[in-house]
XYZ file of C-alpha atoms in Angstrom:
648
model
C -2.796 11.922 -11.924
C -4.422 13.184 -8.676
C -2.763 12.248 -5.283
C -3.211 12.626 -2.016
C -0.804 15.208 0.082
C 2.091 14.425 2.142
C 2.282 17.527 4.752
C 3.221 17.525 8.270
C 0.745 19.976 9.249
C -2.039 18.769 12.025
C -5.332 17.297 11.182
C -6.607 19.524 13.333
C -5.424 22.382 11.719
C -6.182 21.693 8.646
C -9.627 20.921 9.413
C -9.992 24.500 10.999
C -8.576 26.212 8.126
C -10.785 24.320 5.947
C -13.766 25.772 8.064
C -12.856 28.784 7.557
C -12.194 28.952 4.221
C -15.549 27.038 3.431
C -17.550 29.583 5.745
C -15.649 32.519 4.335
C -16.613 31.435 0.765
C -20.468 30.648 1.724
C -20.631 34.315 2.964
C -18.915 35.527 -0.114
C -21.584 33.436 -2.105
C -24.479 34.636 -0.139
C -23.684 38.166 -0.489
C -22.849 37.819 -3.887
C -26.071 36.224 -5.361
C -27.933 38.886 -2.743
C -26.764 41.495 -4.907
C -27.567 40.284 -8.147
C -31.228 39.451 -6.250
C -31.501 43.238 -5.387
C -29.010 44.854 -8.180
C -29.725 42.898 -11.261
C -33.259 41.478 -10.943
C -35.624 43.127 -13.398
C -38.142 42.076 -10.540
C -36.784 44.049 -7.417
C -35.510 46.712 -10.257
C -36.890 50.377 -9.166
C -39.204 50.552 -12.060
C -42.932 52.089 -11.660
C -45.633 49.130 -11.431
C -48.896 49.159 -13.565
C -52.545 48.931 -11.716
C -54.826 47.210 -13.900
C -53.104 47.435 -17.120
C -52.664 50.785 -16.679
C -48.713 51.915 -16.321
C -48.436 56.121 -15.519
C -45.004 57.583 -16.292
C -43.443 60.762 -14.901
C -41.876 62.503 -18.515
C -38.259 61.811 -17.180
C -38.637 57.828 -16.192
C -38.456 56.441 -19.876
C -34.931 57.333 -20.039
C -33.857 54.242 -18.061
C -35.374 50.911 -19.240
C -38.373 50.181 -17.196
C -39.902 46.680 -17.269
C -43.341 45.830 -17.451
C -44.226 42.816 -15.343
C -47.312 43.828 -13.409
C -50.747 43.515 -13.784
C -51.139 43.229 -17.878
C -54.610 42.302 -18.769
C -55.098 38.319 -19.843
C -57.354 37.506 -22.299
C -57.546 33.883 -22.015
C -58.034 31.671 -25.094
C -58.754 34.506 -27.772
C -56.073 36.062 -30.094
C -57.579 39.579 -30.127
C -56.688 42.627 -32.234
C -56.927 46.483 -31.878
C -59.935 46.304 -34.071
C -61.917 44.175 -31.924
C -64.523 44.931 -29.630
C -62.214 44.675 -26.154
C -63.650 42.208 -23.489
C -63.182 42.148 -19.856
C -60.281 40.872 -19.008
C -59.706 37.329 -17.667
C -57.257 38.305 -15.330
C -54.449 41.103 -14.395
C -51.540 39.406 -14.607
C -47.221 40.185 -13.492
C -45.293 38.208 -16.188
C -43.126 35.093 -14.613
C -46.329 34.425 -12.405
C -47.856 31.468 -15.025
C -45.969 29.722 -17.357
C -48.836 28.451 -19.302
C -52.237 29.576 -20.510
C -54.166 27.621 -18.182
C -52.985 30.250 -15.420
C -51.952 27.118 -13.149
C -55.968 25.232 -13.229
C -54.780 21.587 -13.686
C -58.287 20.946 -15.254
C -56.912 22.944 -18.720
C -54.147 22.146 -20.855
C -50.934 24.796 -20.546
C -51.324 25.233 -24.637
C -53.571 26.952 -26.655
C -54.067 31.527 -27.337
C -54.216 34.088 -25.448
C -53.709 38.364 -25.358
C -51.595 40.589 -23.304
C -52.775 44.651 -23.016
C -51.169 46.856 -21.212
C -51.759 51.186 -21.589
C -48.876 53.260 -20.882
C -49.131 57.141 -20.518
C -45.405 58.596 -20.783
C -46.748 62.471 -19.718
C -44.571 63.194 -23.220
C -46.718 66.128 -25.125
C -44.020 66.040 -28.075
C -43.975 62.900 -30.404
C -40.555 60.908 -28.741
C -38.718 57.685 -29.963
C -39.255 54.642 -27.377
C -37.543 50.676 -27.880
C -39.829 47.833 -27.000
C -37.688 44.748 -25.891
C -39.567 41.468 -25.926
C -37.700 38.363 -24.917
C -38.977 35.309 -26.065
C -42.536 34.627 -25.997
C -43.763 31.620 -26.585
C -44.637 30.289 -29.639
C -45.786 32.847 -32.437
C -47.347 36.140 -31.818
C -48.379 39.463 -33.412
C -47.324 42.756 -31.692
C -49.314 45.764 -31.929
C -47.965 49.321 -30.652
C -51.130 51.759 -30.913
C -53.132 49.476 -33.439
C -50.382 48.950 -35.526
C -49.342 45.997 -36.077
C -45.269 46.247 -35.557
C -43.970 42.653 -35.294
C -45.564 39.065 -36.487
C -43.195 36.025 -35.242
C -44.451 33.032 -36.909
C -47.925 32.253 -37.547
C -50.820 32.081 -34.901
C -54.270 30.160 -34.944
C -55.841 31.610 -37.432
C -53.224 31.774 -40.246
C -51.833 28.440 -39.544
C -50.158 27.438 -36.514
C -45.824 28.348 -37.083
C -44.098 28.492 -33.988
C -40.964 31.297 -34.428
C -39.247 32.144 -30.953
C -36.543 34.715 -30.401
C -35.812 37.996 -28.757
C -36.978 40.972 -30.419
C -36.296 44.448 -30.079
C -39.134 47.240 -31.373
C -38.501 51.000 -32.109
C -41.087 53.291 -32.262
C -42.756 56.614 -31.971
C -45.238 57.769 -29.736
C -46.216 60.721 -27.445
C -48.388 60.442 -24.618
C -50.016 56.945 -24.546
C -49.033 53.997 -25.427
C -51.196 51.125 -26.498
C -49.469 47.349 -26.300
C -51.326 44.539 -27.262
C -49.823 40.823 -27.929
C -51.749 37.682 -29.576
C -49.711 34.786 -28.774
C -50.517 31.240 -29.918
C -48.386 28.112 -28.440
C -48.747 24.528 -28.901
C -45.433 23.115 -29.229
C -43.365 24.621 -25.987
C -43.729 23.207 -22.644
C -44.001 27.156 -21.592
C -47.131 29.507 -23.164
C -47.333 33.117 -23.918
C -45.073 36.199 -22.402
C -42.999 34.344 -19.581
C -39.913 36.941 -19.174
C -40.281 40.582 -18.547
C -40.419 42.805 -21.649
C -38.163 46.330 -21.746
C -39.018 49.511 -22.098
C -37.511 52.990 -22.504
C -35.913 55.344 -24.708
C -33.815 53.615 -27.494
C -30.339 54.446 -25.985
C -31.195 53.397 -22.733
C -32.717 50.209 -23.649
C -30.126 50.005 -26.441
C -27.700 50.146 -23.816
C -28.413 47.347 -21.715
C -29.393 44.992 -24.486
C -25.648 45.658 -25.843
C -23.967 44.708 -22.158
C -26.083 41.818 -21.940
C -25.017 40.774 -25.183
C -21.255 41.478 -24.455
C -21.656 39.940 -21.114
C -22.347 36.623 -23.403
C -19.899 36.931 -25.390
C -17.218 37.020 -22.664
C -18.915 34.179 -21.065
C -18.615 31.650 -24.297
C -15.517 33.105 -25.558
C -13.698 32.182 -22.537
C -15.509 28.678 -22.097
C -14.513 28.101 -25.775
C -11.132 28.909 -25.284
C -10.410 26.509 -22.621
C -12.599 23.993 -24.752
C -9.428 24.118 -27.148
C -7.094 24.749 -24.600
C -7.977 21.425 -22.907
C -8.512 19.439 -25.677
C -5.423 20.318 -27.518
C -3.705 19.413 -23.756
C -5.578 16.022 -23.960
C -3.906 14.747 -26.865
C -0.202 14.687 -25.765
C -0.851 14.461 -21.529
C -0.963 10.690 -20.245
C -4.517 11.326 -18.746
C -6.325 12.310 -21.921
C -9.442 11.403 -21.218
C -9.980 13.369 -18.522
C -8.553 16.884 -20.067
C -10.926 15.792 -23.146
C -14.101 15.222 -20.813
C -13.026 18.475 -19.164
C -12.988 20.298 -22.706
C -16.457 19.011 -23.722
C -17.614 20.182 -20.228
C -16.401 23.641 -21.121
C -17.979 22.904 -25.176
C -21.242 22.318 -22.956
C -21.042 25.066 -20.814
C -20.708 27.640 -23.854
C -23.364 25.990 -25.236
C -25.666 26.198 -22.450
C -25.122 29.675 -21.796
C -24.836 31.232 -26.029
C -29.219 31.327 -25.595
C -28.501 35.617 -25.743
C -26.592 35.180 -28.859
C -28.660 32.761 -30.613
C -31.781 34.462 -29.976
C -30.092 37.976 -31.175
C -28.970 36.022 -34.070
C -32.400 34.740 -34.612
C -31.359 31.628 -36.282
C -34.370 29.222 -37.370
C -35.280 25.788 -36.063
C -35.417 27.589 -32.201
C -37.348 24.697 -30.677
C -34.204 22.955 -31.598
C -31.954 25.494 -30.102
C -34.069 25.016 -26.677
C -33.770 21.533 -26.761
C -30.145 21.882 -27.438
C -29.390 24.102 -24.822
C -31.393 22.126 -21.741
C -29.359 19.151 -23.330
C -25.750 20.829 -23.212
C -26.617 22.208 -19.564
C -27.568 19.068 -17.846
C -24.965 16.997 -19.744
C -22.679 19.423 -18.386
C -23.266 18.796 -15.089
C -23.071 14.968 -15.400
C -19.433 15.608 -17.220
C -18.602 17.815 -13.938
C -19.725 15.063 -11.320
C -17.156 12.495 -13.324
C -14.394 14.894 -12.987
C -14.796 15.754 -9.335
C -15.237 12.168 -8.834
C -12.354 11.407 -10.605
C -9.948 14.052 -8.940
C -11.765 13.007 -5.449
C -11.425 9.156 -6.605
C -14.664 8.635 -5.568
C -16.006 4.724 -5.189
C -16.385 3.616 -8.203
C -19.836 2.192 -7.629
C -21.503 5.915 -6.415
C -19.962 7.350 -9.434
C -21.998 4.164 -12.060
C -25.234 5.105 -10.234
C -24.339 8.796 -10.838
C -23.496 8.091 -14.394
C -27.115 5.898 -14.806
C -28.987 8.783 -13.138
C -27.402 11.898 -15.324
C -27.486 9.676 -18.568
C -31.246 9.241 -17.964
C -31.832 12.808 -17.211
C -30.271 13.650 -20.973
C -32.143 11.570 -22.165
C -35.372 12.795 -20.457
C -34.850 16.143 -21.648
C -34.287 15.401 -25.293
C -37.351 13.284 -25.444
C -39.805 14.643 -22.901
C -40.597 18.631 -24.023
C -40.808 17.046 -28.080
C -43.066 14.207 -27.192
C -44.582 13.923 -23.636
C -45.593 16.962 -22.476
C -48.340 18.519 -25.128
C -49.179 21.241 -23.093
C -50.058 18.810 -19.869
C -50.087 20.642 -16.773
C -49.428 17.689 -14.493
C -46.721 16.401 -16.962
C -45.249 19.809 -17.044
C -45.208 20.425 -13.350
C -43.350 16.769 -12.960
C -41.042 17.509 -15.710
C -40.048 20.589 -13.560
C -39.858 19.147 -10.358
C -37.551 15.887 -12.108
C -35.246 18.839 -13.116
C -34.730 20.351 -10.003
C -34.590 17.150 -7.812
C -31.470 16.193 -10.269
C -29.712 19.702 -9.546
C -29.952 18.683 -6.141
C -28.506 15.289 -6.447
C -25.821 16.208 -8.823
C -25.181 19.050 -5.225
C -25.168 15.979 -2.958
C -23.143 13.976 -5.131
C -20.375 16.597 -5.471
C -20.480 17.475 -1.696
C -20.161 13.690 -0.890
C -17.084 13.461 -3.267
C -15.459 16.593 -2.431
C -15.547 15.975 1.601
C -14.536 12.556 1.486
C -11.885 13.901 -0.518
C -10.779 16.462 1.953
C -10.967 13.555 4.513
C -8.786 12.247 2.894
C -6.162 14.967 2.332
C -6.552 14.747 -1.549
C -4.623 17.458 -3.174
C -6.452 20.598 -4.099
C -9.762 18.945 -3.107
C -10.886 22.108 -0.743
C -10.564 24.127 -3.229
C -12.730 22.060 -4.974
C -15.422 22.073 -2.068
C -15.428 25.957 -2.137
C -16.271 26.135 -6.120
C -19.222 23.409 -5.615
C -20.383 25.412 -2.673
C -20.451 28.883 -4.859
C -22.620 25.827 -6.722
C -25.114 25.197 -4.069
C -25.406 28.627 -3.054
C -26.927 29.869 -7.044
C -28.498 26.641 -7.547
C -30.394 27.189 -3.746
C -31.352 30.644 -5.140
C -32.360 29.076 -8.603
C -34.900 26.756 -6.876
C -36.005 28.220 -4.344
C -35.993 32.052 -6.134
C -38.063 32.110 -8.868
C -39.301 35.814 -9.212
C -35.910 35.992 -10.603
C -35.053 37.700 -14.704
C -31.278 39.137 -15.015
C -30.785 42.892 -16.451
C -27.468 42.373 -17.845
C -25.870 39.474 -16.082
C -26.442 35.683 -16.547
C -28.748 33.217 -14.385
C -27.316 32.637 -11.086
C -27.474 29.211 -12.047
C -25.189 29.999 -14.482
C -22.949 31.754 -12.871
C -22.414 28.964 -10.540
C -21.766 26.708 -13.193
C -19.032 28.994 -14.679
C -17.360 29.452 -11.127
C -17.371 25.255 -10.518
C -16.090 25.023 -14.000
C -13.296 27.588 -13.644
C -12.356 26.299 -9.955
C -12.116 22.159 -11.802
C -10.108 23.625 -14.196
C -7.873 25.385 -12.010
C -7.229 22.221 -9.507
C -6.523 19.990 -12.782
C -4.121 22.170 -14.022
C -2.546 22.875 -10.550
C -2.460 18.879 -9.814
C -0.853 18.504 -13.356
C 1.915 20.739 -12.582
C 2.674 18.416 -9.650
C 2.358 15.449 -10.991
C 4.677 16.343 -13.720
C 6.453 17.312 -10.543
C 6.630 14.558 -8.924
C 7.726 12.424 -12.274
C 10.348 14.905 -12.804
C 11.937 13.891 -9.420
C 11.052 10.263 -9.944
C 13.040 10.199 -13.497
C 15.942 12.561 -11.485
C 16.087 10.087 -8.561
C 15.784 7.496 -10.667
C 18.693 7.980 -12.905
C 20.918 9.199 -10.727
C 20.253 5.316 -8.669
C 20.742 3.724 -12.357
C 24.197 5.774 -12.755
C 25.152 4.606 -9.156
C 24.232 1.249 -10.196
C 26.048 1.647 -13.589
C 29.011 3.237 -11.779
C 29.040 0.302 -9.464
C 28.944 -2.163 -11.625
C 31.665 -0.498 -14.115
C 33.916 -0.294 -10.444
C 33.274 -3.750 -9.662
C 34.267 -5.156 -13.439
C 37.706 -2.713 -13.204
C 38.516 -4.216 -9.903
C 37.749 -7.365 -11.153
C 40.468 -7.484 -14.065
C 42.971 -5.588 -11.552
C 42.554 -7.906 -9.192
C 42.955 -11.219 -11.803
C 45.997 -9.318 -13.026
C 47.420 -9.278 -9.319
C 46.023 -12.759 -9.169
C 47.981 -14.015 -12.561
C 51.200 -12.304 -11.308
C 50.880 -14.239 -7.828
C 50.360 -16.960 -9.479
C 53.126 -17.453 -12.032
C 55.281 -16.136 -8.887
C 54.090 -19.586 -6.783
C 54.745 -21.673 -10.106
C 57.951 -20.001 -9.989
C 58.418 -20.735 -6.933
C 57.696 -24.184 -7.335
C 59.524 -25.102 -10.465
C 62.663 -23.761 -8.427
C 62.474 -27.044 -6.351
C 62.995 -29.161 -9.412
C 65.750 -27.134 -10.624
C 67.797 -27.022 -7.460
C 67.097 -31.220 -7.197
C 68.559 -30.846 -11.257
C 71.801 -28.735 -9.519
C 73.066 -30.716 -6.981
C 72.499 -33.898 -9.206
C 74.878 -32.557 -11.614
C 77.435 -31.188 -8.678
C 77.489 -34.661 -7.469
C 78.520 -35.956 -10.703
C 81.024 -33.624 -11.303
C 79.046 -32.564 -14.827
C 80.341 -28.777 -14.701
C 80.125 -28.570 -18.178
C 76.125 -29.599 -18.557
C 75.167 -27.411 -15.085
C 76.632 -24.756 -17.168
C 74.290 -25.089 -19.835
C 71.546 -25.589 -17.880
C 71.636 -22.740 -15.977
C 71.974 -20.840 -18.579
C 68.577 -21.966 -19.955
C 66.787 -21.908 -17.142
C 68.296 -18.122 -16.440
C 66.170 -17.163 -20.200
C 62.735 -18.312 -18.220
C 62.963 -16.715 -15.167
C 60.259 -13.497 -15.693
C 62.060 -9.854 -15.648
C 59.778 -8.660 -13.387
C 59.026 -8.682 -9.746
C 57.008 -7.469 -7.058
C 59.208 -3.887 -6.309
C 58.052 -3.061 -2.772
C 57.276 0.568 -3.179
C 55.062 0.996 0.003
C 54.197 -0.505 3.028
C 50.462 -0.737 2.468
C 49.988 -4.302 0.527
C 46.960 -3.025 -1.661
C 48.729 -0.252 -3.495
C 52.059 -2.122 -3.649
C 50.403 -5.020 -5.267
C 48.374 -2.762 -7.603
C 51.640 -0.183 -8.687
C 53.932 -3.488 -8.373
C 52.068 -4.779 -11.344
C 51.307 -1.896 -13.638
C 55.234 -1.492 -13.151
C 55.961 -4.394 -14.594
C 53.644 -4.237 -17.564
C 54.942 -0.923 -17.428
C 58.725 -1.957 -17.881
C 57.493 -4.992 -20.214
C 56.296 -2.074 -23.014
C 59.663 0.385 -22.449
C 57.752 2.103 -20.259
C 60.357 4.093 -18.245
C 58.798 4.340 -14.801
C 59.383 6.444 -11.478
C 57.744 5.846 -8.401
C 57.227 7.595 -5.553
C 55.205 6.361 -2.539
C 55.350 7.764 0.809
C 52.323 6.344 2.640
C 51.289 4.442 5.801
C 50.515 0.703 5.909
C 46.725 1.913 6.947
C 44.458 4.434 5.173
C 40.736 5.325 5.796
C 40.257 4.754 2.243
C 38.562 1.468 1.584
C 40.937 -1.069 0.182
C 38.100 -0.957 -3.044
C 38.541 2.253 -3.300
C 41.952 2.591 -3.513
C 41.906 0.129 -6.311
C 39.736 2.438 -8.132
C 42.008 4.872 -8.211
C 45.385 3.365 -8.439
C 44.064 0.946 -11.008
C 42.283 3.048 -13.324
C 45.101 6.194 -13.175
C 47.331 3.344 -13.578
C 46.058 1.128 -16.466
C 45.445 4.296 -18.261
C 48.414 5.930 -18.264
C 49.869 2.023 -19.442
C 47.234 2.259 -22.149
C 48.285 5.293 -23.381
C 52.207 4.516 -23.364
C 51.062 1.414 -25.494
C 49.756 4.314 -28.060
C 52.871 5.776 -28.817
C 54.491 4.800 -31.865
C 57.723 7.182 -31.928
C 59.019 8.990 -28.786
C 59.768 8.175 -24.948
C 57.002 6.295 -23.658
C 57.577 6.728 -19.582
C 54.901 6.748 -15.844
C 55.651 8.960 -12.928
C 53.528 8.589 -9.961
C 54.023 10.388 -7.177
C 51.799 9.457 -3.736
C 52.072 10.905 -0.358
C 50.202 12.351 2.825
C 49.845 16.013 3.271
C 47.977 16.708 6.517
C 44.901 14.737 6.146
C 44.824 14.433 2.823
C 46.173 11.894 0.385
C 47.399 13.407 -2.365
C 48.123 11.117 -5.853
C 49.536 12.688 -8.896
C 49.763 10.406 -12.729
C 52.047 11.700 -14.889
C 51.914 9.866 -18.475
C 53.464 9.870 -22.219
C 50.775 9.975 -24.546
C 50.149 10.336 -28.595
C 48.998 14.059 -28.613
C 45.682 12.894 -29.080
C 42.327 13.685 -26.999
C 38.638 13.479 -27.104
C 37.424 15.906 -25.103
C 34.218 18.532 -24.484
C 34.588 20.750 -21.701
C 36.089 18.706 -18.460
C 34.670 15.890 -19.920
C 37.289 13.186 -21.825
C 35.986 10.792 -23.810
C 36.966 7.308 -24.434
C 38.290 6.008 -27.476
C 36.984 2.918 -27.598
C 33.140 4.385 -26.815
C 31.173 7.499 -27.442
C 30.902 8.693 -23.789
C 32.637 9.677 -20.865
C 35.883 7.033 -20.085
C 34.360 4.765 -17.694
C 38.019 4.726 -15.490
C 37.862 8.793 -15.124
C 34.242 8.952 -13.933
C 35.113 6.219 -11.360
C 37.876 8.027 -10.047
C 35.470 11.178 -9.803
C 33.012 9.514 -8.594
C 35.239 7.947 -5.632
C 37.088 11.269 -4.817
C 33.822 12.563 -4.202
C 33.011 10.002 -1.439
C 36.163 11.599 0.497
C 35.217 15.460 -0.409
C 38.035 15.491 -2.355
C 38.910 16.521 -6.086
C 40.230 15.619 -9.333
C 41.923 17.288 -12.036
C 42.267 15.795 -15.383
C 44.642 17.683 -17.611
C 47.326 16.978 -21.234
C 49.633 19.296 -23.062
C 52.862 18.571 -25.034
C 52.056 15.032 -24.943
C 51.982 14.783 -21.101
C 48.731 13.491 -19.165
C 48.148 14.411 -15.837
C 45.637 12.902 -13.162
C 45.672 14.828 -9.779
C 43.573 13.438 -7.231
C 43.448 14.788 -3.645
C 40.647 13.157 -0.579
C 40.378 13.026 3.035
C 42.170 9.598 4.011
C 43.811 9.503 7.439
C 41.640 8.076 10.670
């Protein structure tokens, strides 16, 4: 399916070019995931920061969703209420900075309960409607807003440990301060308590941005699940299904990986499932895209089995590991993350290797290829290496990545497709037209063949009678000397009934075509045939010998054939032949029975269903001399005009 590319331009062009284009992209990609760093980070977004647990509006700033990351109060291992006598604080904490309850002491365990406060004073007098957004906290919680308890997801501690994850969004009324407090219990996900950045602001505002975000998913998956079915439906009738299957269940993955938004808003049950699902589909998805660019970079097959070994075990690890290793171990946690990210970077490697090899190599398309695997690099660089990062509206740069190298794999397997469907077009054209010059050949060769046994046959019987005559003239003078007149008589009146009518006519001085028209004359004159011949050519043409046969024998024989045809009416052969400039011009004049099989300029034989094999020779040999041929009957008359360059 994938070749490499026959051009005549320079390596060294090429290979500057290639820079280019590679450095052009990395600057694109740097700039790019910049601004989503700066633009659409809730992190670096321009939002006022709380000072222990205390967050001071102006009365205008809740109209534009502000998040609340810094410095909530942590309550470490107690599931507090508003009715409780309030503690010190454990800690003041920005959300994102721990991902478990331990707060990063590899002494505790990451599970267990804990309580997030944090006081906000809005300067609002008059009562005013405000949206809480809480993305998913981990595992079950209670949410109170001013003592009242507004949201319960699942069960904590002390009714029963139920774990119930998803993204909630709380509308309420307040006026001047603003009380938030949040019990969360975990001990069943590998991360514990509030881990993303809650929203707040006024309900349209906040409203707003959760109903981009949400779009912005839906765009995302819709078009992933569209080329899903677009590629698999192609992998069922192309010759290289498998890999336009494997590329739709990399785009089924991708869709998968990236729906979290639209599950969560769904808030569908069995979520730890859902997680497990979607680190599953996203990791799977990037072994499926290191078989494809190894397969369009045809990669050695032995890097791509150790690939395969290493992204089969890291399903498998994340499937198995979060359900029944971890249990809320710090070290095991902290390993599990570092296994992750050490696979995104050989699964970089690994597609770098393949892709420059590949360009080494002058595979087709495979720099395009390098450029989507660098946009790659670039998010999954910033998805390491950037943690303090929570998108506003868009997707994980990560993901973004992902949907670029997808895109770009797609784009180079449909544009090798094209020309490699291409390239068997002109294979099958070149192809057929050397079987028709093969067919045509051999159909010449068997015509000459019986024209040339005919002249053969009439040579022949011309030596035997040439021979025989010996005998009879010895038979003559026997009787002469005996004075027999009587019996000579007799006898040479016998031997006058077995003497052939016909004879070699010399029409011409060149001894092909007088041999050839010598003959059909005879058979000519043998059926009635009334026949008229005109020949006014040199002893020496340009015109091979063979092909002159073509076309004197197969005008020839036919227009015999078709005198044979005719029942009732004159049956009668003109040919005309002569030299006009440099051009031999031969015109077949012919009786026939009215009757023609014919589409277009196209006659067909009557003894096949196709083109008459004598009448595509002559074409075929008239176009050797960039001549022509015209093939025409009315009122029972056949013509065949044929006109070529023949003199030296």
């Amino acid at each position: 399916m994938f070749k490499k590319e026959n051009k005549p331009t320079s390596t060294r062009a090429l290979v500057g070019v290639n820079i280019l284009v590679l450095f052009g992209v990395f600057c694109i990609s740097i700039l790019f995931f910049n601004w989503m760093y700066t633009a659409q980070n809730k992190y670096t977004a321009s939002s006022p920061r709380a000072v222990n647990g205390v967050l001071t509006l102006s009365p205008e700033e809740y109209k534009k969703p502000l998040f609340l990351i810094d410095d909530w109060a942590f309550y470490q291992g107690r599931l507090l209420t508003p009715k409780d006598d309030l503690p010190e604080p454990d800690a003041y904490v920005f959300i994102g900075q721990y991902s478990g309850f331990n707060l990063d002491d590899k002494t505790k365990t990451t599970y267990g309960d804990a309580t997030y406060r944090l006081n906000i004073f809005t300067g609002n007098d008059e009562p005013k409607n405000y949206m809480l957004e809480l993305p998913e906290i981990f595992s079950s919680y209670n949410l109170w807003i001013n003592g009242e308890l507004m949201y319960a997801g699942g069960l904590t501690t002390k009714n029963g440990y139920m774990p119930e994850t998803a993204n909630s969004s709380i509308t309420f009324e307040a006026t001047d301060r603003i009380e938030i407090m949040v019990a969360v219990s975990n001990y069943s996900h590998y991360y514990s308590g509030m881990v993303y950045p809650p929203a707040f602001g006024s309900v349209k505002a906040v409203g707003l941005m959760l109903e981009q975000r949400l779009f912005f998913s839906y765009v995302i998956c819709i078009i992933a699940i569209t080329a899903c079915i677009f590629y698999l439906m192609i992998g069922v009738f192309v010759k290289s299904r498998r890999v336009y299957l494997l590329y739709g269940i990399v785009c089924l993955l991708f869709s998968t990986a990236s729906s979290y938004s639209i599950v969560h808003n769904l808030q569908l049950p069995g979520m730890a499932f859902w997680y497990v699902l979607e680190d599953f589909s996203f990791f799977a998805m990037l072994l499926c895209i290191g078989l494809l660019s190894a397969y369009v970079c045809k990669t050695p097959r032995r890097l791509v089995n150790v690939f395969f070994i290493i992204g089969v075990v890291i399903c498998a690890v994340v499937v198995i590991v979060p359900l029944f290793v971890l249990n809320g171990s710090w070290g095991y946690l902290l390993l599990y993350s570092k296994l992750l990210d050490l696979y995104k970077i050989v699964v970089v490697v690994f597609l770098f290797f393949a892709t420059v090899r590949a360009v080494k190599e002058r595979i087709a398309y495979s720099a395009a290829l390098l450029c989507g695997i660098e946009v790659f690099a670039v998010s999954l660089v910033v998805d390491i290496f950037v943690p303090l990062f929570e998108p506003i509206v868009l997707c994980w740069p990560i993901e973004i990545g992902s949907f670029v190298l997808v895109c770009t794999l797609g784009t180079v397997m449909v544009l090798t497709t094209i020309e490699d469907y291409k390239s068997q077009a002109r294979y099958l054209i070149e192809n057929a037209v050397l079987l028709e010059n093969t067919r045509m050949t051999q159909i010449q060769l068997g015509l000459m063949s019986r024209q040339y046994q005919g002249l053969e046959e009439h040579i022949s019987a011309t030596e035997r009678a040439r021979h025989d005559l010996r005998h009879h003239i010895s038979v003559v003078q026997e009787y002469l000397a005996n004075g027999d007149a009587g019996r000579l008589k007799d006898y040479l009146h016998e031997y006058q009934q077995t003497i052939p009518a016909s004879r070699q006519i010399r029409f011409c001085t060149h001894p092909i075509i007088n041999s050839i028209v010598s003959h059909y004359a005879a058979l000519g004159e043998a059926l009635g045939v009334k026949t008229k011949i005109e020949l006014n050519l040199p002893d020496q043409l340009v015109v091979s010998d063979t092909d002159l046969c073509i076309i004197f024998g197969n005008c020839l024989e036919n227009a015999v054939e078709a005198c044979k045809r005719i029942e009732d009416g004159e049956r009668f052969i003109h040919l005309h032949a002569k030299i006009a400039g440099d051009m031999l011009s031969i015109v077949v004049r012919n009786s026939f029975d009215g009757t023609l099989y014919k589409q277009g300029d196209t006659f067909f034989s009557r003894k096949r269903d196709e083109e008459g094999i004598g009448i595509s020779s002559v074409r075929a040999v008239a176009a050797r001399y960039q001549g022509h041929t015209r093939f025409e009957g009315s009122d029972q008359v056949f013509t065949a005009s044929v006109m070529l360059v023949c003199m030296k």
